[in-house]
XYZ file of N, CA, C and O in Angstrom:
556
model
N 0.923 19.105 4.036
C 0.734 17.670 3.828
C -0.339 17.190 4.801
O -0.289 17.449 6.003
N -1.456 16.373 4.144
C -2.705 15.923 4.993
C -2.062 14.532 5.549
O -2.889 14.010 6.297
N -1.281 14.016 5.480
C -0.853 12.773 6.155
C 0.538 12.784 7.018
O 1.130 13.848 7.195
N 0.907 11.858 7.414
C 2.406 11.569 8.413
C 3.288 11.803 7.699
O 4.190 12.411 8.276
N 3.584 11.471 6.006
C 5.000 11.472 5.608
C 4.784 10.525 4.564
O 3.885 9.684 4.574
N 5.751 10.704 3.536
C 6.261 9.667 2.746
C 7.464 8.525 3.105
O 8.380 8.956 3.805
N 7.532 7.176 2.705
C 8.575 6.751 2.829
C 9.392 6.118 1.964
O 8.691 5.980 0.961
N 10.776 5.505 1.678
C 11.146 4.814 0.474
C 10.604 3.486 1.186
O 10.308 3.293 2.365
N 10.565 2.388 -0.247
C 10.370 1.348 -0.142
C 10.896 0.607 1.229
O 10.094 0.227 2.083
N 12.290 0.441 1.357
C 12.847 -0.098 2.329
C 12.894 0.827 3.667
O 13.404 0.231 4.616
N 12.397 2.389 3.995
C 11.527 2.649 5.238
C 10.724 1.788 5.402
O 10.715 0.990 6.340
N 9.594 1.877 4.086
C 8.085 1.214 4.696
C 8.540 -0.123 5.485
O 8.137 -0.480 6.592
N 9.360 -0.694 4.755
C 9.624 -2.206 5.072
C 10.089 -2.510 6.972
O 9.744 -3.402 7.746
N 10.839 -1.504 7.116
C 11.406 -1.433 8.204
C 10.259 -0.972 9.136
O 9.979 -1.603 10.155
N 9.583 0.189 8.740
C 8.469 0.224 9.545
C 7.946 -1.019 10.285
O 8.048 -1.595 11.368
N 7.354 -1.106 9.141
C 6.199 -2.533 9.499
C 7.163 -3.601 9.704
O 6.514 -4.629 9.894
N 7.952 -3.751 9.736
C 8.733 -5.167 10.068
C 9.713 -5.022 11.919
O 10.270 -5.981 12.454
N 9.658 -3.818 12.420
C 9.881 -3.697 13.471
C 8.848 -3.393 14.529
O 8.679 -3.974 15.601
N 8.067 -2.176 13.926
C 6.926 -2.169 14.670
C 5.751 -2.923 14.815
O 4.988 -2.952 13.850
N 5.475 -3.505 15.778
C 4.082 -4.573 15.875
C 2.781 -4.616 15.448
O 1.974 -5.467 15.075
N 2.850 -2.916 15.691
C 1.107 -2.489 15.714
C 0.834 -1.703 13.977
O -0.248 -1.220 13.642
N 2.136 -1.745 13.035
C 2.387 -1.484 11.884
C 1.555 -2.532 11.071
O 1.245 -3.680 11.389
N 1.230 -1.697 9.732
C -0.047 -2.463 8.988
C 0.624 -1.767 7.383
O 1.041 -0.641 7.111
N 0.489 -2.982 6.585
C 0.867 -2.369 4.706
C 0.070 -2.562 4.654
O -0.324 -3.601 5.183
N -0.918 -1.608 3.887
C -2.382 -1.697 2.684
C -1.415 -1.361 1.765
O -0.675 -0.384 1.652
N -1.601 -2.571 1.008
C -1.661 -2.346 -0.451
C -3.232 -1.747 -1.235
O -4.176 -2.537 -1.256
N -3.342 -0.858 -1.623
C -4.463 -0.384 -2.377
C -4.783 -0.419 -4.097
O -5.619 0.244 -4.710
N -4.110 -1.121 -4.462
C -4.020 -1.754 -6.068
C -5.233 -2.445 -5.983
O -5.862 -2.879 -5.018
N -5.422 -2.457 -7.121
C -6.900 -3.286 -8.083
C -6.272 -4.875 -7.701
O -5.081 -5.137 -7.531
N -7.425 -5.836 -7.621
C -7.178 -7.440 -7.774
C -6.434 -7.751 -8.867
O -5.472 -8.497 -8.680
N -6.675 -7.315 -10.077
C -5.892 -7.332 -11.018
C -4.659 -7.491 -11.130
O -4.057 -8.402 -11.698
N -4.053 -6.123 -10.292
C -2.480 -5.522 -10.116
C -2.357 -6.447 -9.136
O -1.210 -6.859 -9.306
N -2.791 -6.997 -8.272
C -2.244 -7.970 -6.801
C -1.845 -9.467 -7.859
O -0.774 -10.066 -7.761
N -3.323 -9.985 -9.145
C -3.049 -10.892 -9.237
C -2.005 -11.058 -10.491
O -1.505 -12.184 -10.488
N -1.441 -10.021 -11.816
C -0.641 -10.139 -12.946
C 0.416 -9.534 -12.385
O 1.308 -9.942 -13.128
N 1.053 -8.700 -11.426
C 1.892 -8.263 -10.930
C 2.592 -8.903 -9.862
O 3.738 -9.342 -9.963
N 1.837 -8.950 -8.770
C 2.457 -9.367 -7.411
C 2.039 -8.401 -6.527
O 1.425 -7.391 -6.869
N 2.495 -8.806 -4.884
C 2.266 -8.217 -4.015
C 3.084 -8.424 -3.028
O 3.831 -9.367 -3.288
N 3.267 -7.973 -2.039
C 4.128 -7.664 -0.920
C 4.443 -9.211 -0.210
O 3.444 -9.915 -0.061
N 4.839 -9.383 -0.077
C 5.105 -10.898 1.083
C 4.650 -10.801 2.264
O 5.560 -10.619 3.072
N 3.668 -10.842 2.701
C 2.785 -10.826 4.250
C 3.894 -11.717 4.824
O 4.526 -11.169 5.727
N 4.280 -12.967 4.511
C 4.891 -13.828 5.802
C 5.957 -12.983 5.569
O 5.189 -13.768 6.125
N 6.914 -12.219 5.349
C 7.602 -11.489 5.549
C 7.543 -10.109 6.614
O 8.313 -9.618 7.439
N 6.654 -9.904 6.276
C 5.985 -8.980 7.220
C 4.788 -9.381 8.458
O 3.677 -8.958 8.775
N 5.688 -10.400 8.911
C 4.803 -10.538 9.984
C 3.473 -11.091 10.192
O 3.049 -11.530 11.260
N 2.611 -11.013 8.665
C 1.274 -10.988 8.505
C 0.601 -9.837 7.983
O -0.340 -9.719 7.199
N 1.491 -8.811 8.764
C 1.092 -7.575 8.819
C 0.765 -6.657 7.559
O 1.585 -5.744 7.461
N 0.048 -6.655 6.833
C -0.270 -6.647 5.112
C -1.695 -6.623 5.106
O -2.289 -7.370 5.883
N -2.488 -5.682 4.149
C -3.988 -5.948 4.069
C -3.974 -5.694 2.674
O -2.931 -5.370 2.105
N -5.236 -5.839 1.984
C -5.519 -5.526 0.877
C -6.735 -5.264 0.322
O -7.677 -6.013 0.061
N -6.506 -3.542 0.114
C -7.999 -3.399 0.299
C -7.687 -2.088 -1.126
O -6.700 -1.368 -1.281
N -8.891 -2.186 -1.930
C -8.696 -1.502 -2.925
C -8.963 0.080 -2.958
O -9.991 0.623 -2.553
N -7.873 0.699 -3.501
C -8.688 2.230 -3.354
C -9.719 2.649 -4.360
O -10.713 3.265 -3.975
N -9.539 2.344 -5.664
C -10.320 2.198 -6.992
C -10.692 0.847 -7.196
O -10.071 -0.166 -6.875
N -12.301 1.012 -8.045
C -12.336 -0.584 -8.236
C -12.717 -0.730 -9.604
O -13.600 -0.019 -10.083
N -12.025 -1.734 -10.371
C -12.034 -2.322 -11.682
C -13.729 -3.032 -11.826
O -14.310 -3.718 -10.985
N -14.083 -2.714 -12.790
C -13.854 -1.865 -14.372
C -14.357 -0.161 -14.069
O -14.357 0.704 -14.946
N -14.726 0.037 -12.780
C -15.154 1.652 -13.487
C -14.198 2.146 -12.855
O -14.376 3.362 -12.925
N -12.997 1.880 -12.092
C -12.598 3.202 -11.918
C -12.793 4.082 -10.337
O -12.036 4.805 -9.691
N -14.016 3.661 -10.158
C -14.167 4.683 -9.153
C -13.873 4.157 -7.770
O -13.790 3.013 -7.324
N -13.742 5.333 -7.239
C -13.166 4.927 -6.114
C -14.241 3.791 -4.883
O -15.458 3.619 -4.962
N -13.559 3.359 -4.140
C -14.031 2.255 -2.994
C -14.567 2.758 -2.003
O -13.959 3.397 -1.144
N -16.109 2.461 -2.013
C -17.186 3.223 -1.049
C -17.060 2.607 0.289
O -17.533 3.117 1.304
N -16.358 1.412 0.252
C -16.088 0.482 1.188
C -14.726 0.531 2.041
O -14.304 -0.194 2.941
N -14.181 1.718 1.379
C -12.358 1.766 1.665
C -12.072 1.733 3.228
O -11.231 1.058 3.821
N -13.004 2.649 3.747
C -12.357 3.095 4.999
C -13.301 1.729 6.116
O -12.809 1.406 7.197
N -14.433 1.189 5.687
C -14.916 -0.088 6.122
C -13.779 -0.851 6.214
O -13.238 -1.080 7.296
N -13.341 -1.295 5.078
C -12.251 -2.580 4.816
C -11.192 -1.895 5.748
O -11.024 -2.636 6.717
N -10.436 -0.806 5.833
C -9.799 -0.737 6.615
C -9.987 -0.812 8.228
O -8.987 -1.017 8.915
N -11.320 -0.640 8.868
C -11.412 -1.100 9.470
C -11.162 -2.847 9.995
O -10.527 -3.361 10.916
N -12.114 -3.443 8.759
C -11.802 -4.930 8.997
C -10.790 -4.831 9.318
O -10.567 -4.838 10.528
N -9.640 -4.683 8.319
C -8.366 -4.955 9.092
C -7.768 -4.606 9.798
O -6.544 -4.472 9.799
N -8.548 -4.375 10.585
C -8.106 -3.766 12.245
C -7.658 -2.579 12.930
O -7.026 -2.577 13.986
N -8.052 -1.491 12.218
C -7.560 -0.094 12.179
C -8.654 0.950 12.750
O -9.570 1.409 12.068
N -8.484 1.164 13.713
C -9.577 2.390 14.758
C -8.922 4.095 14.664
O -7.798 4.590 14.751
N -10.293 4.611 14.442
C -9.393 5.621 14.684
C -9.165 6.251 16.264
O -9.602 5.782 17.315
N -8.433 7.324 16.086
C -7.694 7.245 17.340
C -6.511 6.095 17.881
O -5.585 6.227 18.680
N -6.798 5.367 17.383
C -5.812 3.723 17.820
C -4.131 4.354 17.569
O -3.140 3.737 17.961
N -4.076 5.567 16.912
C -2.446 5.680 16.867
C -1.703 4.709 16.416
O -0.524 4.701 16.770
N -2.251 3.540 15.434
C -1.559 2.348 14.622
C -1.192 2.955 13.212
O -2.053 3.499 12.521
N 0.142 2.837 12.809
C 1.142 3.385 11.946
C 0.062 2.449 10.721
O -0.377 1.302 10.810
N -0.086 3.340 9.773
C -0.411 2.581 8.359
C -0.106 2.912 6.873
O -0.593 3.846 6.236
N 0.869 1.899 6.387
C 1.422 2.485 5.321
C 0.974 2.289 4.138
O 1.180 1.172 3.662
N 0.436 3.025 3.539
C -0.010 2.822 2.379
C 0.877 2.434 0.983
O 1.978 2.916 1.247
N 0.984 1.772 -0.459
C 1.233 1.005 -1.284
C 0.400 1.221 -2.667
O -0.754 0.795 -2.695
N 0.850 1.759 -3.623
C -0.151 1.323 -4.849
C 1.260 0.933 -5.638
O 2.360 0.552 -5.238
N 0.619 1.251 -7.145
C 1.202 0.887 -7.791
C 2.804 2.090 -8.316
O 3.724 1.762 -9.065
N 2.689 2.924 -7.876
C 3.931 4.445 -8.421
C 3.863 5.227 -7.168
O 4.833 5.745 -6.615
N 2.746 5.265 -6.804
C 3.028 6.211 -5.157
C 1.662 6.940 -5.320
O 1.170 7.287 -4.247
N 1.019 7.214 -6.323
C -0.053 8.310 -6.489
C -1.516 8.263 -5.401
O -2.056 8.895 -4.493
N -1.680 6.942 -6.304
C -3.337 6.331 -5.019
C -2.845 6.406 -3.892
O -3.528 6.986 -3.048
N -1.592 5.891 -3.508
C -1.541 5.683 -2.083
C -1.406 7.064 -1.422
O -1.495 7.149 -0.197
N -1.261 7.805 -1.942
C -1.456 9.244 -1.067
C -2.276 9.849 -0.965
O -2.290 10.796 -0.179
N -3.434 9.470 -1.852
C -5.104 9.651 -1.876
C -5.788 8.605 -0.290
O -6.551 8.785 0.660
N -5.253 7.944 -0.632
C -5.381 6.529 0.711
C -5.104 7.303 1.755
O -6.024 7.860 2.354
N -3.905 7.447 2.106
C -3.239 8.209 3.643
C -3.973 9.889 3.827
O -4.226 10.540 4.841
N -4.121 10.135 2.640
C -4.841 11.899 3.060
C -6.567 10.976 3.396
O -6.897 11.300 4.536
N -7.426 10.209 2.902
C -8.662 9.697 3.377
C -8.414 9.355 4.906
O -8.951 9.814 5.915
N -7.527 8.496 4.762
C -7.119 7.741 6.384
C -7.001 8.323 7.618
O -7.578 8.041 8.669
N -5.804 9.564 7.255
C -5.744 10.583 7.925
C -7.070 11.520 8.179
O -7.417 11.726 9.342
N -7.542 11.881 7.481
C -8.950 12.555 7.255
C -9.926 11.793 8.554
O -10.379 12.459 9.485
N -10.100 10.592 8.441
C -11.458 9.799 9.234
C -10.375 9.340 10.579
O -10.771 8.383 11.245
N -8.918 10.041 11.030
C -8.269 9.357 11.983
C -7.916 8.328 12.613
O -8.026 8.166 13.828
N -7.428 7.494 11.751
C -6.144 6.851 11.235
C -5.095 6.879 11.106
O -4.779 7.733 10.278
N -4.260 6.339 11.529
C -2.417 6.843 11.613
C -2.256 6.720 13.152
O -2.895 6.297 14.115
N -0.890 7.400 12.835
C -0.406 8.218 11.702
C -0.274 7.337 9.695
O 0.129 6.193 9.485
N -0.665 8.161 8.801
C -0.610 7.210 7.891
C 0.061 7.611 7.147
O 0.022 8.791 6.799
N 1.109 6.505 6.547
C 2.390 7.275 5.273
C 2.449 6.808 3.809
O 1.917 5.755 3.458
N 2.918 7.383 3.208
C 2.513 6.850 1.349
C 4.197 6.135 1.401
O 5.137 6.553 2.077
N 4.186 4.945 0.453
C 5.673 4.856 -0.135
C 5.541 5.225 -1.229
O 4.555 5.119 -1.959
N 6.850 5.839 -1.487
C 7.177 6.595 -2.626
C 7.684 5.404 -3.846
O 8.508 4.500 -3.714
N 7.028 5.705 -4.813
C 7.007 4.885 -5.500
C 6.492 3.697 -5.880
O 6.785 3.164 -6.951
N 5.565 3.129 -4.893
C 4.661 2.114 -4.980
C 5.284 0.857 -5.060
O 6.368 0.567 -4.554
N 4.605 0.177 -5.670
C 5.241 -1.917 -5.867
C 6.085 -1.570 -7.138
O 7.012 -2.328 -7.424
N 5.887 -0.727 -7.741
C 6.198 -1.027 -9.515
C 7.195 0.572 -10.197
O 8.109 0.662 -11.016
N 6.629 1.360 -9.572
C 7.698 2.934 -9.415
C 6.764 3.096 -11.331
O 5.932 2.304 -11.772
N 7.300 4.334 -12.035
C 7.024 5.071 -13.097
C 7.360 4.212 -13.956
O 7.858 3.113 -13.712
N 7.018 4.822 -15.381
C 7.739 4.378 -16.147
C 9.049 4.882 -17.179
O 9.251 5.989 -17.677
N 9.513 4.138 -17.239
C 11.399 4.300 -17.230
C 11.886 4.444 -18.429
O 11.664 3.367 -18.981
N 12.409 5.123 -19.146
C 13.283 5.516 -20.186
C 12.869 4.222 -21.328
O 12.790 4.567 -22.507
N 12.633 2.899 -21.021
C 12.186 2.079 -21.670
C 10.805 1.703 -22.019
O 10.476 0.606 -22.469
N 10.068 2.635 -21.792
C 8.386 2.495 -21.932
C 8.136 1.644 -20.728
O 6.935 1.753 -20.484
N 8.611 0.978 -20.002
C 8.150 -0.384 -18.870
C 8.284 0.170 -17.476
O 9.220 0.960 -17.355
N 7.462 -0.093 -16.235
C 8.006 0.158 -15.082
C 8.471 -1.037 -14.474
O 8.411 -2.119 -15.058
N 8.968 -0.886 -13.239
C 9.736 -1.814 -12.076
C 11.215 -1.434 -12.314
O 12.143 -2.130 -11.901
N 11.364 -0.363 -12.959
C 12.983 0.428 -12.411
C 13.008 0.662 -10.775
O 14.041 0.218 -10.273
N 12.167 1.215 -9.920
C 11.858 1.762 -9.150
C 10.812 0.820 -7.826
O 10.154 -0.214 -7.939
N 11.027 1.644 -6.742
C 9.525 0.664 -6.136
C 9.853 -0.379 -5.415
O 10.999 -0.828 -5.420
N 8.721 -0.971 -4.594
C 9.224 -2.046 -3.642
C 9.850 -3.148 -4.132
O 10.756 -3.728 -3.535
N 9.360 -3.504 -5.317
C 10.188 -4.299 -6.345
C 11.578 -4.612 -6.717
O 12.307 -5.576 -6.482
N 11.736 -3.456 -7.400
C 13.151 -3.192 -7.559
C 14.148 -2.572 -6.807
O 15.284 -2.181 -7.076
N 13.320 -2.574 -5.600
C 14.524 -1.971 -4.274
C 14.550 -3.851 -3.645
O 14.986 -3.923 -2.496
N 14.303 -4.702 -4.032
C 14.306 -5.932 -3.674
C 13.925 -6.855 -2.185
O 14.344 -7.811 -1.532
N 12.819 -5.809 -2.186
C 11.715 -6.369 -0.969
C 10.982 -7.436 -0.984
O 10.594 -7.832 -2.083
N 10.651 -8.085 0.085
C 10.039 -9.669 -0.855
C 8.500 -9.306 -1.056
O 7.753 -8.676 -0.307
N 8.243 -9.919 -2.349
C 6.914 -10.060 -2.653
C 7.133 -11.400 -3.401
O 8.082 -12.184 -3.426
N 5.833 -11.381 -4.044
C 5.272 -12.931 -4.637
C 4.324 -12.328 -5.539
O 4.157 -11.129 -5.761
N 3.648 -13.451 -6.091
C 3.251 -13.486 -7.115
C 1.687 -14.313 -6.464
O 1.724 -15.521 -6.230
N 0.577 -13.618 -6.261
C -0.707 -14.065 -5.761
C -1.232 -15.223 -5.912
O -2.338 -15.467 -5.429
């Protein structure tokens, strides 16, 4: 494993909601932040960024990723915990193996993302920060 670890939804939460120097990137498209939802920053402290790993309409990945993570305040070497967020768990472990890579972290994926797979019913949010009933909002 190129990164710190995976966590469930309510790890990540605890992470970043006890530790100070703890940071959520969400890495979802504007899109997914704005028809879906997103994490509750005043819940977390503040402590929440949002920075895309792919960018809508092509797809490709964010030449700017590890910039923006800087903006939001992340050095490497700094030893600041950063948990990564997409939408099922997938990007975000592309995120934490980059992060980790340019030294960053320790950095961890949640398993399952904001929204988790999709579920016996064609639909997701069985799963995920969502439906483990973490606060988010609606952008």
């Amino acid at each position: 494993m190129s990164y710190a670890g995976d966590l469930t939804p309510q790890e990540a939460f605890d992470l970043v909601t006890t530790d100070e120097r703890a940071l959520l990137v969400d890495v979802r498209t504007d899109g997914e932040w704005t028809q879906i939802g997103i994490p509750d920053a005043d819940a977390l402290g503040g402590r929440a960024a949002f920075v895309e790993w792919v960018q809508a309409p092509s797809g490709r990945q964010n030449p700017q990723f590890l910039t923006q993570l800087a903006e939001a305040g992340l050095a490497p070497g700094d030893e600041r915990p950063v948990v990564f967020l997409c939408r099922s768990g997938v990007r975000s472990v592309a995120a934490a193996q980059a992060a980790t890579a340019a030294g960053l972290g320790p950095a961890y994926n949640v398993l399952d993302g904001f929204e988790g797979g999709i579920g016996p019913d064609g639909q997701r949010g069985h799963e995920g920060w969502r439906a483990a009933g973490l606060p988010w909002r609606q952008r």
